[in-house]
CSV table of C-alpha atoms in Angstrom, one decimal:
chain,number,residue,atom,x,y,z
A,625,MET,CA,12.2,127.8,153.1
A,626,ASP,CA,15.1,129.9,151.4
A,627,PRO,CA,17.4,131.4,153.9
A,628,VAL,CA,17.1,135.7,154.1
A,629,ARG,CA,19.5,137.7,155.5
A,630,LEU,CA,18.5,140.8,156.4
A,631,LEU,CA,20.0,144.4,157.4
A,632,VAL,CA,17.6,146.4,160.0
A,633,ALA,CA,19.0,150.2,160.3
A,634,ASP,CA,16.8,152.4,162.6
A,635,ASP,CA,18.4,154.9,165.4
A,636,HIS,CA,16.1,153.1,168.3
A,637,GLU,CA,17.5,150.1,169.8
A,638,ILE,CA,14.1,149.2,171.2
A,639,VAL,CA,12.6,149.4,167.4
A,640,ARG,CA,15.6,147.3,165.8
A,641,LYS,CA,15.2,144.7,168.3
A,642,GLY,CA,11.6,144.7,168.1
A,643,LEU,CA,12.0,144.5,164.1
A,644,ARG,CA,14.9,142.1,164.6
A,645,SER,CA,12.0,139.4,166.3
A,646,LEU,CA,9.3,139.5,164.8
A,647,LEU,CA,11.9,139.0,161.3
A,648,GLU,CA,13.3,136.4,162.8
A,649,GLU,CA,10.3,134.5,163.8
A,650,GLN,CA,10.3,133.5,159.8
A,651,PRO,CA,12.0,130.3,159.5
A,652,GLY,CA,15.4,130.7,157.9
A,653,TRP,CA,15.7,134.8,158.2
A,654,GLN,CA,18.3,136.0,160.0
A,655,VAL,CA,18.8,139.8,160.7
A,656,THR,CA,22.8,139.7,160.1
A,657,ALA,CA,23.6,142.9,160.8
A,658,GLU,CA,22.1,146.3,162.7
A,659,ALA,CA,23.0,149.9,162.0
A,660,CYS,CA,21.7,153.4,164.1
A,661,ASP,CA,22.0,155.5,161.6
A,662,GLY,CA,22.3,155.8,157.7
A,663,ARG,CA,26.0,156.0,157.6
A,664,GLU,CA,26.7,153.2,159.5
A,665,ALA,CA,24.0,150.8,157.2
A,666,VAL,CA,25.4,152.0,154.0
A,667,GLU,CA,28.9,150.3,155.6
A,668,LYS,CA,26.9,147.7,156.7
A,669,ALA,CA,25.4,146.7,153.1
A,670,ARG,CA,28.6,147.2,151.7
A,671,GLU,CA,29.8,144.3,153.9
A,672,ILE,CA,27.4,141.7,153.9
A,673,LYS,CA,25.3,142.7,151.2
A,674,PRO,CA,21.8,141.6,152.5
A,675,ASP,CA,19.0,140.1,150.5
A,676,VAL,CA,16.6,142.7,152.0
A,677,THR,CA,17.4,146.2,153.9
A,678,VAL,CA,15.4,147.7,156.2
A,679,LEU,CA,15.8,151.3,156.4
A,680,ASP,CA,14.3,154.1,158.7
A,681,ILE,CA,13.9,157.7,157.1
A,682,SER,CA,14.6,159.6,160.3
A,683,MET,CA,18.3,158.8,161.5
A,684,PRO,CA,21.0,160.9,162.5
A,685,ALA,CA,24.3,161.5,159.9
A,686,LEU,CA,22.9,160.2,157.1
A,687,ASN,CA,19.1,159.9,156.5
A,688,GLY,CA,17.5,156.8,155.2
A,689,LEU,CA,16.6,158.4,151.8
A,690,GLU,CA,20.5,159.1,151.4
A,691,ALA,CA,21.4,155.6,152.5
A,692,ALA,CA,18.9,154.2,150.1
A,693,ARG,CA,21.1,156.1,147.1
A,694,GLN,CA,24.3,155.3,148.2
A,695,MET,CA,23.2,151.4,148.6
A,696,ILE,CA,21.9,151.6,145.2
A,697,LYS,CA,24.9,153.8,143.7
A,698,ASN,CA,27.0,151.1,145.3
A,699,ASP,CA,25.1,148.2,144.3
A,700,ALA,CA,22.1,148.4,141.5
A,701,ARG,CA,20.5,145.3,142.7
A,702,ALA,CA,20.1,146.2,146.8
A,703,LYS,CA,16.8,145.6,147.7
A,704,ILE,CA,15.5,148.4,150.1
A,705,LEU,CA,12.4,148.5,151.8
A,706,ILE,CA,11.3,151.8,153.9
A,707,LEU,CA,9.8,151.6,157.4
A,708,THR,CA,8.7,155.0,158.6
A,709,MET,CA,6.1,156.6,160.8
A,710,HIS,CA,5.8,159.2,158.3
A,711,GLU,CA,3.4,159.1,154.9
A,712,SER,CA,3.2,161.5,152.7
A,713,ASP,CA,2.6,162.2,148.6
A,714,PRO,CA,6.1,163.9,148.5
A,715,LEU,CA,8.0,161.6,150.4
A,716,ILE,CA,6.7,158.7,149.0
A,717,ARG,CA,7.8,159.8,145.5
A,718,GLU,CA,11.0,160.7,146.8
A,719,VAL,CA,11.6,157.2,148.2
A,720,LEU,CA,10.4,155.6,144.8
A,721,ASP,CA,13.2,157.9,143.2
A,722,ALA,CA,15.9,157.1,146.1
A,723,GLY,CA,15.3,153.0,144.3
A,724,ALA,CA,13.6,151.6,147.6
A,725,ARG,CA,10.4,149.4,146.5
A,726,GLY,CA,9.2,148.8,149.7
A,727,TYR,CA,6.8,151.4,152.0
A,728,VAL,CA,5.5,150.3,155.4
A,729,LEU,CA,4.5,152.5,158.2
A,730,LYS,CA,5.9,151.6,161.1
A,731,SER,CA,2.0,151.4,162.8
A,732,ASP,CA,1.6,148.8,160.2
A,733,ALA,CA,4.8,146.7,160.9
A,734,SER,CA,3.7,143.9,163.2
A,735,ARG,CA,1.1,143.3,159.9
A,736,ASP,CA,2.7,143.9,156.7
A,737,LEU,CA,6.6,143.7,157.5
A,738,VAL,CA,6.9,140.2,156.3
A,739,THR,CA,4.6,140.1,153.3
A,740,ALA,CA,6.7,143.6,152.4
A,741,VAL,CA,10.0,141.8,152.7
A,742,ASN,CA,9.0,139.1,150.9
A,743,ALA,CA,7.7,140.8,147.9
A,744,VAL,CA,11.0,143.0,148.0
A,745,ARG,CA,13.2,140.0,147.8
A,746,SER,CA,10.9,138.7,144.9
A,747,ASN,CA,11.5,142.2,143.1
A,748,LYS,CA,7.9,143.5,143.4
A,749,THR,CA,6.8,146.4,145.2
A,750,PHE,CA,5.0,147.0,148.1
A,751,PHE,CA,3.2,149.9,150.1
A,752,THR,CA,0.9,149.6,152.9
A,753,ALA,CA,-2.6,150.3,152.1
A,754,LYS,CA,-2.9,153.7,153.6
A,755,VAL,CA,0.3,154.8,151.7
A,756,ALA,CA,-0.9,152.5,148.5
A,757,GLN,CA,-4.0,154.8,148.7
A,758,ILE,CA,-1.7,158.2,148.7
A,759,VAL,CA,-0.1,156.9,145.8
A,760,LEU,CA,-3.0,156.1,143.9
A,761,ASP,CA,-4.6,159.4,145.2
A,762,GLY,CA,-1.7,161.5,143.6
A,763,TYR,CA,-1.8,159.3,140.4
A,764,LEU,CA,-5.5,160.8,139.7
A,765,ASP,CA,-5.3,164.1,141.2
A,766,LYS,CA,-1.9,165.3,139.9
A,767,LYS,CA,-0.5,166.0,136.5
A,768,PRO,CA,2.9,164.9,135.7
A,769,ARG,CA,5.3,167.5,136.4
A,770,LYS,CA,7.3,168.8,133.6
A,771,ILE,CA,11.2,167.8,133.2
A,772,ASP,CA,11.6,171.2,133.6
A,773,GLU,CA,9.7,172.1,137.1
A,774,LYS,CA,11.5,169.1,138.8
A,775,LYS,CA,15.0,170.7,137.9
A,776,ASN,CA,14.2,173.8,139.2
A,777,GLU,CA,13.4,172.0,143.0
A,778,PRO,CA,15.7,173.1,145.3
A,779,ARG,CA,16.3,170.1,146.8
A,780,SER,CA,17.1,168.7,142.7
A,781,ARG,CA,19.6,171.2,143.2
A,782,LEU,CA,22.0,169.8,145.6
A,783,THR,CA,24.4,167.3,145.0
A,784,PRO,CA,24.1,163.3,147.0
A,785,ARG,CA,27.8,165.4,148.8
A,786,GLN,CA,26.0,168.6,149.6
A,787,ARG,CA,22.5,166.8,150.8
A,788,GLU,CA,24.7,164.7,153.2
A,789,ILE,CA,26.5,167.8,154.3
A,790,VAL,CA,23.1,169.6,154.9
A,791,GLN,CA,22.1,167.2,157.2
A,792,LEU,CA,25.3,167.3,159.3
A,793,LEU,CA,24.8,170.9,159.7
A,794,ALA,CA,21.4,171.2,160.3
A,795,GLU,CA,21.9,168.5,163.5
A,796,GLY,CA,24.4,171.3,164.4
A,797,LYS,CA,27.7,170.0,163.4
A,798,SER,CA,30.7,172.1,162.8
A,799,SER,CA,32.7,172.2,159.3
A,800,LYS,CA,35.5,170.6,161.5
A,801,GLU,CA,33.0,167.6,162.2
A,802,VAL,CA,31.5,167.9,159.1
A,803,ALA,CA,35.1,167.3,157.5
A,804,VAL,CA,35.8,164.4,160.2
A,805,ALA,CA,32.8,162.6,159.1
A,806,LEU,CA,33.2,163.0,155.6
A,807,ALA,CA,37.3,162.4,155.4
A,808,LEU,CA,37.7,166.1,153.9
A,809,SER,CA,39.7,169.0,154.5
A,810,VAL,CA,38.4,171.7,156.6
A,811,LYS,CA,38.9,174.1,154.1
A,812,THR,CA,36.8,171.9,151.8
A,813,ALA,CA,33.8,171.4,154.0
A,814,GLU,CA,34.1,175.4,154.7
A,815,THR,CA,33.9,175.9,151.1
A,816,HIS,CA,31.0,173.1,150.4
A,817,ARG,CA,29.0,174.8,153.1
A,818,ALA,CA,29.5,178.7,151.7
A,819,ASN,CA,28.5,177.4,148.2
A,820,ILE,CA,25.1,175.1,149.7
A,821,MET,CA,24.2,178.9,151.6
A,822,ARG,CA,24.9,180.8,148.6
A,823,ARG,CA,22.8,178.0,146.3
A,824,LEU,CA,19.7,178.0,148.7
A,825,ASP,CA,19.8,181.4,149.3
A,826,CYS,CA,20.1,181.1,153.4
A,827,HIS,CA,22.0,183.3,155.5
A,828,SER,CA,22.1,181.7,158.8
A,829,ILE,CA,22.1,177.8,160.2
A,830,SER,CA,18.3,178.7,161.1
A,831,GLU,CA,17.3,179.1,157.8
A,832,LEU,CA,19.1,175.9,156.7
A,833,VAL,CA,17.5,173.8,159.2
A,834,ARG,CA,14.1,175.1,158.3
A,835,TYR,CA,15.2,174.0,154.4
A,836,ALA,CA,16.0,170.3,155.5
A,837,VAL,CA,13.0,169.9,157.8
A,838,ARG,CA,10.7,171.3,154.8
A,839,ASN,CA,13.0,168.5,152.3
A,840,ASN,CA,13.0,165.7,154.6
A,841,ILE,CA,16.5,165.8,155.1
A,842,ILE,CA,16.0,165.8,159.0
A,843,GLU,CA,13.1,165.7,161.3
A,844,ALA,CA,11.6,168.3,163.2
């Protein structure tokens, strides 16, 4: 079989080790790198250019959705598979919008992960059976939303950088810590924070946290 170089990103070490063991059972497959948060995953993907990246959605510093967006921005040919415990039609739509082409529930990983990796590396899509049903139900039951409606969604009003900052703030980071994490000046970080709070009509960090949870930026 052709060699396959993989990047695995999950904030739980025991999960990463389990995924490594499962994936490396395949002849020629190698987990070339691991990452414990989305920001590290983006850097590792830039460095090693894996054949497929397996990303958890709920990660600190930068969640899997934002990491996927940055990976695709850095390399339009990047092949990304989302592995998560969450299942919902809005989240699946966001995963596809982010550029990922595979969605596997962690509960189905032992059965579906290898098949999913093979599909994604062959430029195909793959959904766990339950997720595929959610996608189909959503397609059959919902009318396509108008472009104007999509533009009015709160999440879509934020830039990628602002979504990064929302996650860091919602995780309890100060403006100074945000500045360090994103290589910004403290003044710039504070300006971003003020603009975000105004744009989202949030008047406290607790309101920002609720927004971040509702929009799958952080996990409750």
